[in-house]
């Protein structure tokens, strides 16, 4: 079965960069017509799509986050990563990685990231 696992620091200081990695097992991030996404959920709010990297390496971002967001991948490790620059406390959320085709069929368990000094 395909499994996704988020990893990275749970605490980030304001103005610094949030960096997370999603490790994928049971399937290749380069084989098949899948897109690999980052989604977050702030406390008490709904899910917010952040961006995606496709199987060929193409990237797409939410307009509201595009200026601060970068998604990349390491195909040798079957991983893809998220960087969010210039964070504020409003970026505090549970961050998820997920696979997308016609729907989001596989999700990581999510990881809590708190932005605080």
PDB file of C-alpha atoms in Angstrom:
ATOM      1  CA  UNK A   1       0.000   0.000   0.000  1.00  0.00           C
ATOM      2  CA  UNK A   2       1.086   3.567  -0.650  1.00  0.00           C
ATOM      3  CA  UNK A   3       2.120   5.376   2.509  1.00  0.00           C
ATOM      4  CA  UNK A   4       3.136   8.997   3.067  1.00  0.00           C
ATOM      5  CA  UNK A   5       4.926  10.382   6.105  1.00  0.00           C
ATOM      6  CA  UNK A   6       5.617  14.041   6.922  1.00  0.00           C
ATOM      7  CA  UNK A   7       8.724  15.016   8.838  1.00  0.00           C
ATOM      8  CA  UNK A   8      10.396  18.213   9.989  1.00  0.00           C
ATOM      9  CA  UNK A   9      10.609  20.617  12.922  1.00  0.00           C
ATOM     10  CA  UNK A  10       7.436  21.184  14.904  1.00  0.00           C
ATOM     11  CA  UNK A  11       8.420  24.700  15.984  1.00  0.00           C
ATOM     12  CA  UNK A  12       9.566  27.552  13.730  1.00  0.00           C
ATOM     13  CA  UNK A  13      10.361  31.129  14.689  1.00  0.00           C
ATOM     14  CA  UNK A  14       8.596  34.055  12.981  1.00  0.00           C
ATOM     15  CA  UNK A  15      10.317  35.356   9.831  1.00  0.00           C
ATOM     16  CA  UNK A  16      12.173  32.067   9.348  1.00  0.00           C
ATOM     17  CA  UNK A  17      11.556  29.283   6.831  1.00  0.00           C
ATOM     18  CA  UNK A  18       9.293  26.307   7.448  1.00  0.00           C
ATOM     19  CA  UNK A  19      10.709  23.141   5.857  1.00  0.00           C
ATOM     20  CA  UNK A  20       8.954  19.772   5.695  1.00  0.00           C
ATOM     21  CA  UNK A  21       9.649  16.531   3.858  1.00  0.00           C
ATOM     22  CA  UNK A  22       7.199  13.867   2.719  1.00  0.00           C
ATOM     23  CA  UNK A  23       8.584  10.351   2.361  1.00  0.00           C
ATOM     24  CA  UNK A  24       6.598   8.071   0.053  1.00  0.00           C
ATOM     25  CA  UNK A  25       6.688   4.276   0.238  1.00  0.00           C
ATOM     26  CA  UNK A  26       4.832   1.641  -1.760  1.00  0.00           C
ATOM     27  CA  UNK A  27       4.823   3.752  -4.928  1.00  0.00           C
ATOM     28  CA  UNK A  28       7.110   5.938  -7.001  1.00  0.00           C
ATOM     29  CA  UNK A  29       6.676   9.718  -7.213  1.00  0.00           C
ATOM     30  CA  UNK A  30       7.864   9.599 -10.834  1.00  0.00           C
ATOM     31  CA  UNK A  31       5.953   6.585 -12.207  1.00  0.00           C
ATOM     32  CA  UNK A  32       2.269   7.087 -12.938  1.00  0.00           C
ATOM     33  CA  UNK A  33       0.203  10.195 -13.573  1.00  0.00           C
ATOM     34  CA  UNK A  34       0.008  11.399  -9.985  1.00  0.00           C
ATOM     35  CA  UNK A  35       0.501  14.785  -8.372  1.00  0.00           C
ATOM     36  CA  UNK A  36       1.990  15.137  -4.913  1.00  0.00           C
ATOM     37  CA  UNK A  37       0.421  17.857  -2.804  1.00  0.00           C
ATOM     38  CA  UNK A  38       0.849  19.878   0.362  1.00  0.00           C
ATOM     39  CA  UNK A  39      -2.302  20.826   2.275  1.00  0.00           C
ATOM     40  CA  UNK A  40      -2.640  22.500   5.671  1.00  0.00           C
ATOM     41  CA  UNK A  41      -5.319  23.071   8.293  1.00  0.00           C
ATOM     42  CA  UNK A  42      -5.011  25.939  10.802  1.00  0.00           C
ATOM     43  CA  UNK A  43      -6.683  25.476  14.201  1.00  0.00           C
ATOM     44  CA  UNK A  44     -10.450  25.769  13.904  1.00  0.00           C
ATOM     45  CA  UNK A  45     -10.315  26.299  10.136  1.00  0.00           C
ATOM     46  CA  UNK A  46     -10.758  24.233   7.005  1.00  0.00           C
ATOM     47  CA  UNK A  47      -8.234  22.598   4.730  1.00  0.00           C
ATOM     48  CA  UNK A  48      -6.117  24.901   2.573  1.00  0.00           C
ATOM     49  CA  UNK A  49      -4.421  23.641  -0.572  1.00  0.00           C
ATOM     50  CA  UNK A  50      -0.877  24.979  -0.793  1.00  0.00           C
ATOM     51  CA  UNK A  51       0.686  23.506  -3.888  1.00  0.00           C
ATOM     52  CA  UNK A  52       1.656  20.423  -5.834  1.00  0.00           C
ATOM     53  CA  UNK A  53       4.492  18.810  -7.732  1.00  0.00           C
ATOM     54  CA  UNK A  54       3.536  16.526 -10.608  1.00  0.00           C
ATOM     55  CA  UNK A  55       5.202  13.281 -11.660  1.00  0.00           C
ATOM     56  CA  UNK A  56       7.306  15.153 -14.217  1.00  0.00           C
ATOM     57  CA  UNK A  57       8.452  17.786 -11.706  1.00  0.00           C
ATOM     58  CA  UNK A  58       6.061  20.567 -12.724  1.00  0.00           C
ATOM     59  CA  UNK A  59       4.901  22.733  -9.810  1.00  0.00           C
ATOM     60  CA  UNK A  60       1.753  24.754  -9.109  1.00  0.00           C
ATOM     61  CA  UNK A  61       0.953  26.922  -6.085  1.00  0.00           C
ATOM     62  CA  UNK A  62      -1.956  28.620  -4.388  1.00  0.00           C
ATOM     63  CA  UNK A  63      -2.036  32.270  -5.533  1.00  0.00           C
ATOM     64  CA  UNK A  64      -2.150  33.464  -1.924  1.00  0.00           C
ATOM     65  CA  UNK A  65       1.014  31.538  -1.036  1.00  0.00           C
ATOM     66  CA  UNK A  66       2.931  31.477  -4.307  1.00  0.00           C
ATOM     67  CA  UNK A  67       5.370  34.227  -3.375  1.00  0.00           C
ATOM     68  CA  UNK A  68       6.482  32.366  -0.243  1.00  0.00           C
ATOM     69  CA  UNK A  69       6.203  28.701  -1.267  1.00  0.00           C
ATOM     70  CA  UNK A  70       8.529  26.256  -2.973  1.00  0.00           C
ATOM     71  CA  UNK A  71       7.987  22.539  -3.561  1.00  0.00           C
ATOM     72  CA  UNK A  72      10.813  20.289  -4.695  1.00  0.00           C
ATOM     73  CA  UNK A  73      11.635  16.594  -4.877  1.00  0.00           C
ATOM     74  CA  UNK A  74      14.440  14.093  -4.460  1.00  0.00           C
ATOM     75  CA  UNK A  75      13.645  11.194  -6.749  1.00  0.00           C
ATOM     76  CA  UNK A  76      16.506   9.042  -5.455  1.00  0.00           C
ATOM     77  CA  UNK A  77      14.901   9.086  -1.996  1.00  0.00           C
ATOM     78  CA  UNK A  78      11.296   9.074  -3.256  1.00  0.00           C
ATOM     79  CA  UNK A  79      10.638  12.268  -1.306  1.00  0.00           C
ATOM     80  CA  UNK A  80       9.135  15.675  -1.938  1.00  0.00           C
ATOM     81  CA  UNK A  81       9.522  18.748   0.234  1.00  0.00           C
ATOM     82  CA  UNK A  82       7.856  22.016   1.184  1.00  0.00           C
ATOM     83  CA  UNK A  83       9.480  25.341   1.995  1.00  0.00           C
ATOM     84  CA  UNK A  84       7.421  28.273   3.262  1.00  0.00           C
ATOM     85  CA  UNK A  85       9.366  31.488   3.736  1.00  0.00           C
ATOM     86  CA  UNK A  86       8.797  34.435   6.092  1.00  0.00           C
ATOM     87  CA  UNK A  87       6.397  32.601   8.364  1.00  0.00           C
ATOM     88  CA  UNK A  88       4.109  34.283  10.893  1.00  0.00           C
ATOM     89  CA  UNK A  89       1.904  32.840  13.665  1.00  0.00           C
ATOM     90  CA  UNK A  90      -0.889  32.675  11.059  1.00  0.00           C
ATOM     91  CA  UNK A  91       1.041  29.827   9.431  1.00  0.00           C
ATOM     92  CA  UNK A  92       0.538  27.623  12.498  1.00  0.00           C
ATOM     93  CA  UNK A  93      -1.314  24.533  11.261  1.00  0.00           C
ATOM     94  CA  UNK A  94      -1.314  20.800  10.775  1.00  0.00           C
ATOM     95  CA  UNK A  95       0.508  20.147   7.515  1.00  0.00           C
ATOM     96  CA  UNK A  96      -0.357  17.176   5.311  1.00  0.00           C
ATOM     97  CA  UNK A  97       1.156  15.639   2.227  1.00  0.00           C
ATOM     98  CA  UNK A  98      -1.179  13.740  -0.086  1.00  0.00           C
ATOM     99  CA  UNK A  99      -1.329  12.013  -3.459  1.00  0.00           C
ATOM    100  CA  UNK A 100      -3.754  13.305  -6.075  1.00  0.00           C
ATOM    101  CA  UNK A 101      -5.115  11.840  -9.265  1.00  0.00           C
ATOM    102  CA  UNK A 102      -8.862  12.348  -9.672  1.00  0.00           C
ATOM    103  CA  UNK A 103      -9.114  12.769  -5.904  1.00  0.00           C
ATOM    104  CA  UNK A 104      -6.804  12.719  -2.893  1.00  0.00           C
ATOM    105  CA  UNK A 105      -6.520   8.979  -2.353  1.00  0.00           C
ATOM    106  CA  UNK A 106      -3.592   8.711   0.059  1.00  0.00           C
ATOM    107  CA  UNK A 107      -2.674  11.083   2.902  1.00  0.00           C
ATOM    108  CA  UNK A 108       0.036  11.324   5.484  1.00  0.00           C
ATOM    109  CA  UNK A 109      -1.031  11.465   9.108  1.00  0.00           C
ATOM    110  CA  UNK A 110      -0.206  15.179   9.303  1.00  0.00           C
ATOM    111  CA  UNK A 111       2.354  17.022  11.374  1.00  0.00           C
ATOM    112  CA  UNK A 112       1.748  19.966  13.696  1.00  0.00           C
ATOM    113  CA  UNK A 113       3.877  23.044  13.007  1.00  0.00           C
ATOM    114  CA  UNK A 114       3.746  25.969  15.413  1.00  0.00           C
ATOM    115  CA  UNK A 115       5.172  29.391  14.548  1.00  0.00           C
ATOM    116  CA  UNK A 116       6.195  31.125  17.746  1.00  0.00           C
ATOM    117  CA  UNK A 117       9.102  32.954  19.305  1.00  0.00           C
TER     118      UNK A 117
END
